[in-house]
Amino acid sequence: VLRFIATRLLALVGILWVLATITFLLQAVIPGDPARTMAGPGAPDDVVDRVRDQFGFDEPIVEQYVGFMSRLLQGDLSVSVHTQRPVTTDLSTALPASLELFLSAFVLTLVVGLIVGLVTATPRRGTALIRSTLILGASIPNFFVALIALLVFYARLRWFPSSQRLSPDLAAPVGPTGLLVIDGLVAGRLDVVTNALWHLVLPAVCLALAPALVLARTLRSSLRSALAQDYVRTARAKALSERRVLLKHALRNSLNAPLTLTGLEVGAMLAGIAVVESVFSWPGIGLYTVRAIASSDFPAIIGVTLVIGAVYVIANALVDLAQVAADPRLRGSEGR
Amino acid sequence: MRLEICWKTCDGKSLAKEEFMKVRWTALVVMLLVGIAAACSPEPVNEASEREAQGGGDGTLRLAFSDNPTGGIDPAVFLNIEGEAIILSVYEGLLEYAPGSNELVGSLAESWEVNEDLTEYSFTLREGVTFHDGTELDSEAVRSSFQREIDIGAGPSYMLADVVEMETPDPLTFVIRLKRTNNAFLHYMASMYGPKVISPQAIAENERGGDLAKKWLAENAVGTGPYRLDSYAPNDRFVLKRYDDYWGEPANFETVDIAVVPDIGAQQLQLEAGDLDVILHGVSPSQVEALEANEAIRVESFDSVIRQIILINPHRPPLDDLRAREAFAAALDRDAAVQGVYGEYASVATSIYPRFTLPADMAPVDYSSDASVPDGTDIEITFPNVEPDLRRLAEYFQPQLEDAGFDVTLRADTYAQEFGYFRNLEEAPNAIVSTFNPDAAHPDTWGRLIWHTQGGLNLLGYSVPESDRLMDQARASTDMAEAERLYAQAGEAMSDQRLVIMLADAQDLFAVREDITGLEHTPAYIWTVNLATLERE
């Protein structure tokens, strides 16, 4: 396990360095003037020049890169061009919002994917319809799902709010996690917990829908293969209940592919979070990223890229561990 | 005979009805979770009902910004548009514009006197004005705020660049001297980016390491306006509360809640649902009819200084040649394009200067020419990717230009990319369809910004010495009629070069809930109305 962790940590450092370097180089080649953006569109040239000098935008690219990497190693992600606050401050504000949304959607993905996969694994009337529904659901882009959800569940039915994490009349409890549901529980504020859950429903469902259905399809396919295996026939011959056969024997042997897919879906969800946060005005890193890109705010883009890269690598490491736990045959190969 | 409902496994083995029911119940429980989340909400219908219950003029006004104010809300730094609604509600300057006009009226200054050569300005301040922290406004507070803006030296400080001396002979008199005549100076004082007065006590208490409280004031505010800043959550929500000791007419709404809602479609849904009272900007003329189909919504439009233009790049062939630029400008059917895109919500620009900056009959636009280009002359035109109206304008112009022999490629760029074109002008697009506004209702804040050699928004490296000379001469004139004539000549000298093609004077559009009244708009304060005069019927 130690070897596994060491390998993944090393990979994490390497990946983050590559990401930081690529994003830095993009800053140099993409047209745009961060100094002008920072100074404001109508600022006189001397003011823009002062900003350029202050943030080192006029230094040679190699010097900028060396300075950038040395600041990065000290945890300094520089100042956002758009907000003019330290990127670390921006990220510390935005990350809990995204984390809460991501974790909710991730749990929803696993629960829905597992249940739908299990329910549809065995053929019965309407299987073709269910399969078509899964394919359709998994192929609808999340921005479309988000817009439909807004139109139906907010504009038409008025069941859920359309934006933000909390109603304006409620004050969010301070800390410790920045995740409103948890902080509300810690502070004993059930009004905050229920209100935060109410605000979470639509964005979390929109973010989770496609990954959950993809997961369900994969699980369904794996289960159908497993249910045709000899060991399943043996288990049934022992007169085990069908539920026990499905959950204790077939499911465990079918988890490898869905778990691998879950790791990949984490990436898809991290990409989708920008869209969902934009539509639902969710003040997280997705929305922060969209604004950063629109204003060529490279310090912010680099910060977001590193955070998302780290989350992706860590999530996939956890998936690898889950795979090892589900399939003992993989033990011993986890460090490779 | 017992009827048995079964479902089958892939190898045909049957499951009992009970097994099937268990699985189905599990699925139903999950589906119910969604319903439970809604049911446990403290307000399961919508957030508008709460406001309706409050009724009357008091209560909460709900607005939205499509973005965070870039760089915060320190008036000494702020030089954008999103966020201006906060700054103009929380802070005040010495002067302001009367609603619907470019007439200068007193704000914190009750009256003012100017010497003959327009280099000395003496302002008499209002009595009894207090800051939101309870301290009193006096001339020293004005002086220290102005000095702070000069010391910080950010974008808006250009308006104080000519200041050589400030005096405070008594608590209600503030005197400012300039190193040279500048007939735009009083308009700077009324500009939305003009110097605002900040509580000296707040600055002193929140200064860290000699930063003049710049960091603190990016997210806090202590001014004298009708609203005080109650909370500021970047990227999320800003809350203003009525300042009860305001010197003027008190604001009607007790609270102004401004959420950051980037998507204009989401803003429209919220407006229709009653969770938003006014959409401050982003309403496209093409959406007006659909919005007004809802009886609870109306769209109000106001004349403004907003101007759509085409900037032509003189550093890249073929438009580096004046005859090609003349052919370009002459090929544009501006009437058809402006009518097609904006309908009644814009008019074709007839003057080189936007409305409210120079009399409309001065500096007339005339792009007629017999110049032509060979067929298949390649040009590239860009427009900002977040402005659908400008994309439509570009699409209108594309076939018109192709009929004149140009082969047009259209491309969407970000504003940040636009601001970076100057880095490599030979590679920059041949033309940019864009939208700009002068900083104040004065011609200098248009021409000097857009095409003067030193202009802050001179994106394509223009340098027309004759126009620069006339503009400098105009600004230094003490006779306003003479100054206007010189500004007009400066504009014409520029227009002769066909570098900036004036397209349209657009109106500022606001989508409003039917029960909201009291919209008071100032042409030079775009994308906002006076929040203090808004009320709910």
mmCIF file with all atom_site columns, N, CA, C and O in Angstrom, chain A residues 9 16 28 37 87 92 97 137 149 161 170 175 180 195 201 205 220 248 251 270 272 275 292 332:
data_model
loop_
_atom_site.group_PDB
_atom_site.id
_atom_site.type_symbol
_atom_site.label_atom_id
_atom_site.label_alt_id
_atom_site.label_comp_id
_atom_site.label_asym_id
_atom_site.label_entity_id
_atom_site.label_seq_id
_atom_site.pdbx_PDB_ins_code
_atom_site.Cartn_x
_atom_site.Cartn_y
_atom_site.Cartn_z
_atom_site.occupancy
_atom_site.B_iso_or_equiv
_atom_site.pdbx_formal_charge
_atom_site.auth_seq_id
_atom_site.auth_comp_id
_atom_site.auth_asym_id
_atom_site.auth_atom_id
_atom_site.pdbx_PDB_model_num
ATOM 1  N N  . LEU A 1 9   ? 1.710   9.437   -5.576  1.00 0.00 ? 9   LEU A N  1
ATOM 2  C CA . LEU A 1 9   ? 2.142   10.786  -5.208  1.00 0.00 ? 9   LEU A CA 1
ATOM 3  C C  . LEU A 1 9   ? 3.152   11.326  -6.213  1.00 0.00 ? 9   LEU A C  1
ATOM 4  O O  . LEU A 1 9   ? 3.102   12.488  -6.637  1.00 0.00 ? 9   LEU A O  1
ATOM 5  N N  . LEU A 1 16  ? 1.094   17.368  -12.170 1.00 0.00 ? 16  LEU A N  1
ATOM 6  C CA . LEU A 1 16  ? 0.862   18.775  -11.846 1.00 0.00 ? 16  LEU A CA 1
ATOM 7  C C  . LEU A 1 16  ? 1.921   19.671  -12.493 1.00 0.00 ? 16  LEU A C  1
ATOM 8  O O  . LEU A 1 16  ? 1.620   20.771  -12.961 1.00 0.00 ? 16  LEU A O  1
ATOM 9  N N  . ALA A 1 28  ? 1.554   32.312  -22.816 1.00 0.00 ? 28  ALA A N  1
ATOM 10 C CA . ALA A 1 28  ? 2.496   33.076  -23.633 1.00 0.00 ? 28  ALA A CA 1
ATOM 11 C C  . ALA A 1 28  ? 2.079   33.140  -25.098 1.00 0.00 ? 28  ALA A C  1
ATOM 12 O O  . ALA A 1 28  ? 2.366   34.119  -25.781 1.00 0.00 ? 28  ALA A O  1
ATOM 13 N N  . THR A 1 37  ? -6.522  43.906  -19.037 1.00 0.00 ? 37  THR A N  1
ATOM 14 C CA . THR A 1 37  ? -7.706  43.403  -18.343 1.00 0.00 ? 37  THR A CA 1
ATOM 15 C C  . THR A 1 37  ? -7.686  43.841  -16.887 1.00 0.00 ? 37  THR A C  1
ATOM 16 O O  . THR A 1 37  ? -8.704  44.228  -16.320 1.00 0.00 ? 37  THR A O  1
ATOM 17 N N  . VAL A 1 87  ? -5.053  33.910  -6.008  1.00 0.00 ? 87  VAL A N  1
ATOM 18 C CA . VAL A 1 87  ? -5.801  32.772  -6.558  1.00 0.00 ? 87  VAL A CA 1
ATOM 19 C C  . VAL A 1 87  ? -6.095  31.751  -5.462  1.00 0.00 ? 87  VAL A C  1
ATOM 20 O O  . VAL A 1 87  ? -7.166  31.132  -5.443  1.00 0.00 ? 87  VAL A O  1
ATOM 21 N N  . SER A 1 92  ? -9.934  28.858  -2.325  1.00 0.00 ? 92  SER A N  1
ATOM 22 C CA . SER A 1 92  ? -10.418 28.403  -1.019  1.00 0.00 ? 92  SER A CA 1
ATOM 23 C C  . SER A 1 92  ? -11.882 28.780  -0.810  1.00 0.00 ? 92  SER A C  1
ATOM 24 O O  . SER A 1 92  ? -12.597 28.129  -0.063  1.00 0.00 ? 92  SER A O  1
ATOM 25 N N  . ALA A 1 97  ? -17.657 24.935  -2.445  1.00 0.00 ? 97  ALA A N  1
ATOM 26 C CA . ALA A 1 97  ? -18.939 24.907  -3.170  1.00 0.00 ? 97  ALA A CA 1
ATOM 27 C C  . ALA A 1 97  ? -18.917 23.800  -4.218  1.00 0.00 ? 97  ALA A C  1
ATOM 28 O O  . ALA A 1 97  ? -19.873 23.033  -4.363  1.00 0.00 ? 97  ALA A O  1
ATOM 29 N N  . GLY A 1 137 ? -30.344 8.750   -22.136 1.00 0.00 ? 137 GLY A N  1
ATOM 30 C CA . GLY A 1 137 ? -30.000 9.540   -20.951 1.00 0.00 ? 137 GLY A CA 1
ATOM 31 C C  . GLY A 1 137 ? -28.525 9.835   -20.868 1.00 0.00 ? 137 GLY A C  1
ATOM 32 O O  . GLY A 1 137 ? -28.108 10.937  -20.508 1.00 0.00 ? 137 GLY A O  1
ATOM 33 N N  . ALA A 1 149 ? -34.040 21.024  -16.828 1.00 0.00 ? 149 ALA A N  1
ATOM 34 C CA . ALA A 1 149 ? -34.341 20.950  -15.393 1.00 0.00 ? 149 ALA A CA 1
ATOM 35 C C  . ALA A 1 149 ? -34.790 22.316  -14.883 1.00 0.00 ? 149 ALA A C  1
ATOM 36 O O  . ALA A 1 149 ? -35.747 22.419  -14.109 1.00 0.00 ? 149 ALA A O  1
ATOM 37 N N  . PRO A 1 161 ? -35.000 25.825  -6.384  1.00 0.00 ? 161 PRO A N  1
ATOM 38 C CA . PRO A 1 161 ? -34.475 27.142  -6.773  1.00 0.00 ? 161 PRO A CA 1
ATOM 39 C C  . PRO A 1 161 ? -33.586 27.033  -8.005  1.00 0.00 ? 161 PRO A C  1
ATOM 40 O O  . PRO A 1 161 ? -33.146 25.942  -8.375  1.00 0.00 ? 161 PRO A O  1
ATOM 41 N N  . LEU A 1 170 ? -30.973 33.368  4.495   1.00 0.00 ? 170 LEU A N  1
ATOM 42 C CA . LEU A 1 170 ? -30.259 32.508  5.438   1.00 0.00 ? 170 LEU A CA 1
ATOM 43 C C  . LEU A 1 170 ? -28.778 32.843  5.443   1.00 0.00 ? 170 LEU A C  1
ATOM 44 O O  . LEU A 1 170 ? -28.157 32.952  4.392   1.00 0.00 ? 170 LEU A O  1
ATOM 45 N N  . GLY A 1 175 ? -17.554 27.859  8.606   1.00 0.00 ? 175 GLY A N  1
ATOM 46 C CA . GLY A 1 175 ? -16.709 26.678  8.729   1.00 0.00 ? 175 GLY A CA 1
ATOM 47 C C  . GLY A 1 175 ? -17.414 25.493  9.356   1.00 0.00 ? 175 GLY A C  1
ATOM 48 O O  . GLY A 1 175 ? -18.605 25.525  9.566   1.00 0.00 ? 175 GLY A O  1
ATOM 49 N N  . LEU A 1 180 ? -21.889 23.374  3.041   1.00 0.00 ? 180 LEU A N  1
ATOM 50 C CA . LEU A 1 180 ? -22.984 23.917  3.841   1.00 0.00 ? 180 LEU A CA 1
ATOM 51 C C  . LEU A 1 180 ? -23.772 22.842  4.570   1.00 0.00 ? 180 LEU A C  1
ATOM 52 O O  . LEU A 1 180 ? -24.218 23.049  5.705   1.00 0.00 ? 180 LEU A O  1
ATOM 53 N N  . ASN A 1 195 ? -32.100 23.675  3.476   1.00 0.00 ? 195 ASN A N  1
ATOM 54 C CA . ASN A 1 195 ? -32.062 24.660  2.407   1.00 0.00 ? 195 ASN A CA 1
ATOM 55 C C  . ASN A 1 195 ? -30.918 24.382  1.438   1.00 0.00 ? 195 ASN A C  1
ATOM 56 O O  . ASN A 1 195 ? -31.080 24.492  0.217   1.00 0.00 ? 195 ASN A O  1
ATOM 57 N N  . VAL A 1 201 ? -30.217 19.896  -5.170  1.00 0.00 ? 201 VAL A N  1
ATOM 58 C CA . VAL A 1 201 ? -30.876 18.817  -5.921  1.00 0.00 ? 201 VAL A CA 1
ATOM 59 C C  . VAL A 1 201 ? -30.688 18.954  -7.433  1.00 0.00 ? 201 VAL A C  1
ATOM 60 O O  . VAL A 1 201 ? -30.149 18.058  -8.093  1.00 0.00 ? 201 VAL A O  1
ATOM 61 N N  . VAL A 1 205 ? -28.254 16.523  -9.634  1.00 0.00 ? 205 VAL A N  1
ATOM 62 C CA . VAL A 1 205 ? -28.889 15.545  -10.521 1.00 0.00 ? 205 VAL A CA 1
ATOM 63 C C  . VAL A 1 205 ? -28.405 15.750  -11.960 1.00 0.00 ? 205 VAL A C  1
ATOM 64 O O  . VAL A 1 205 ? -28.091 14.796  -12.670 1.00 0.00 ? 205 VAL A O  1
ATOM 65 N N  . ARG A 1 220 ? -24.634 -3.185  -15.915 1.00 0.00 ? 220 ARG A N  1
ATOM 66 C CA . ARG A 1 220 ? -25.615 -4.118  -16.468 1.00 0.00 ? 220 ARG A CA 1
ATOM 67 C C  . ARG A 1 220 ? -24.932 -5.116  -17.399 1.00 0.00 ? 220 ARG A C  1
ATOM 68 O O  . ARG A 1 220 ? -25.154 -6.328  -17.308 1.00 0.00 ? 220 ARG A O  1
ATOM 69 N N  . LYS A 1 248 ? -24.075 -11.239 -3.944  1.00 0.00 ? 248 LYS A N  1
ATOM 70 C CA . LYS A 1 248 ? -22.863 -11.788 -3.308  1.00 0.00 ? 248 LYS A CA 1
ATOM 71 C C  . LYS A 1 248 ? -21.897 -12.394 -4.315  1.00 0.00 ? 248 LYS A C  1
ATOM 72 O O  . LYS A 1 248 ? -20.687 -12.399 -4.111  1.00 0.00 ? 248 LYS A O  1
ATOM 73 N N  . LEU A 1 251 ? -22.239 -9.693  -8.510  1.00 0.00 ? 251 LEU A N  1
ATOM 74 C CA . LEU A 1 251 ? -21.906 -8.268  -8.433  1.00 0.00 ? 251 LEU A CA 1
ATOM 75 C C  . LEU A 1 251 ? -20.424 -8.036  -8.182  1.00 0.00 ? 251 LEU A C  1
ATOM 76 O O  . LEU A 1 251 ? -19.773 -7.244  -8.862  1.00 0.00 ? 251 LEU A O  1
ATOM 77 N N  . LEU A 1 270 ? -15.897 16.435  -13.665 1.00 0.00 ? 270 LEU A N  1
ATOM 78 C CA . LEU A 1 270 ? -15.139 17.659  -13.403 1.00 0.00 ? 270 LEU A CA 1
ATOM 79 C C  . LEU A 1 270 ? -15.260 18.631  -14.577 1.00 0.00 ? 270 LEU A C  1
ATOM 80 O O  . LEU A 1 270 ? -15.290 19.842  -14.409 1.00 0.00 ? 270 LEU A O  1
ATOM 81 N N  . GLY A 1 272 ? -17.902 18.641  -16.621 1.00 0.00 ? 272 GLY A N  1
ATOM 82 C CA . GLY A 1 272 ? -19.299 19.064  -16.643 1.00 0.00 ? 272 GLY A CA 1
ATOM 83 C C  . GLY A 1 272 ? -19.636 20.079  -15.577 1.00 0.00 ? 272 GLY A C  1
ATOM 84 O O  . GLY A 1 272 ? -20.588 20.845  -15.706 1.00 0.00 ? 272 GLY A O  1
ATOM 85 N N  . VAL A 1 275 ? -20.102 23.660  -16.737 1.00 0.00 ? 275 VAL A N  1
ATOM 86 C CA . VAL A 1 275 ? -21.375 23.948  -17.401 1.00 0.00 ? 275 VAL A CA 1
ATOM 87 C C  . VAL A 1 275 ? -22.495 24.057  -16.371 1.00 0.00 ? 275 VAL A C  1
ATOM 88 O O  . VAL A 1 275 ? -23.279 25.017  -16.366 1.00 0.00 ? 275 VAL A O  1
ATOM 89 N N  . ALA A 1 292 ? -12.546 32.900  -15.721 1.00 0.00 ? 292 ALA A N  1
ATOM 90 C CA . ALA A 1 292 ? -11.103 33.032  -15.906 1.00 0.00 ? 292 ALA A CA 1
ATOM 91 C C  . ALA A 1 292 ? -10.742 32.887  -17.381 1.00 0.00 ? 292 ALA A C  1
ATOM 92 O O  . ALA A 1 292 ? -9.928  33.644  -17.917 1.00 0.00 ? 292 ALA A O  1
ATOM 93 N N  . GLY A 1 332 ? -1.139  -6.975  -5.218  1.00 0.00 ? 332 GLY A N  1
ATOM 94 C CA . GLY A 1 332 ? 0.236   -7.256  -5.638  1.00 0.00 ? 332 GLY A CA 1
ATOM 95 C C  . GLY A 1 332 ? 0.573   -6.551  -6.929  1.00 0.00 ? 332 GLY A C  1
ATOM 96 O O  . GLY A 1 332 ? 1.729   -6.327  -7.239  1.00 0.00 ? 332 GLY A O  1
#
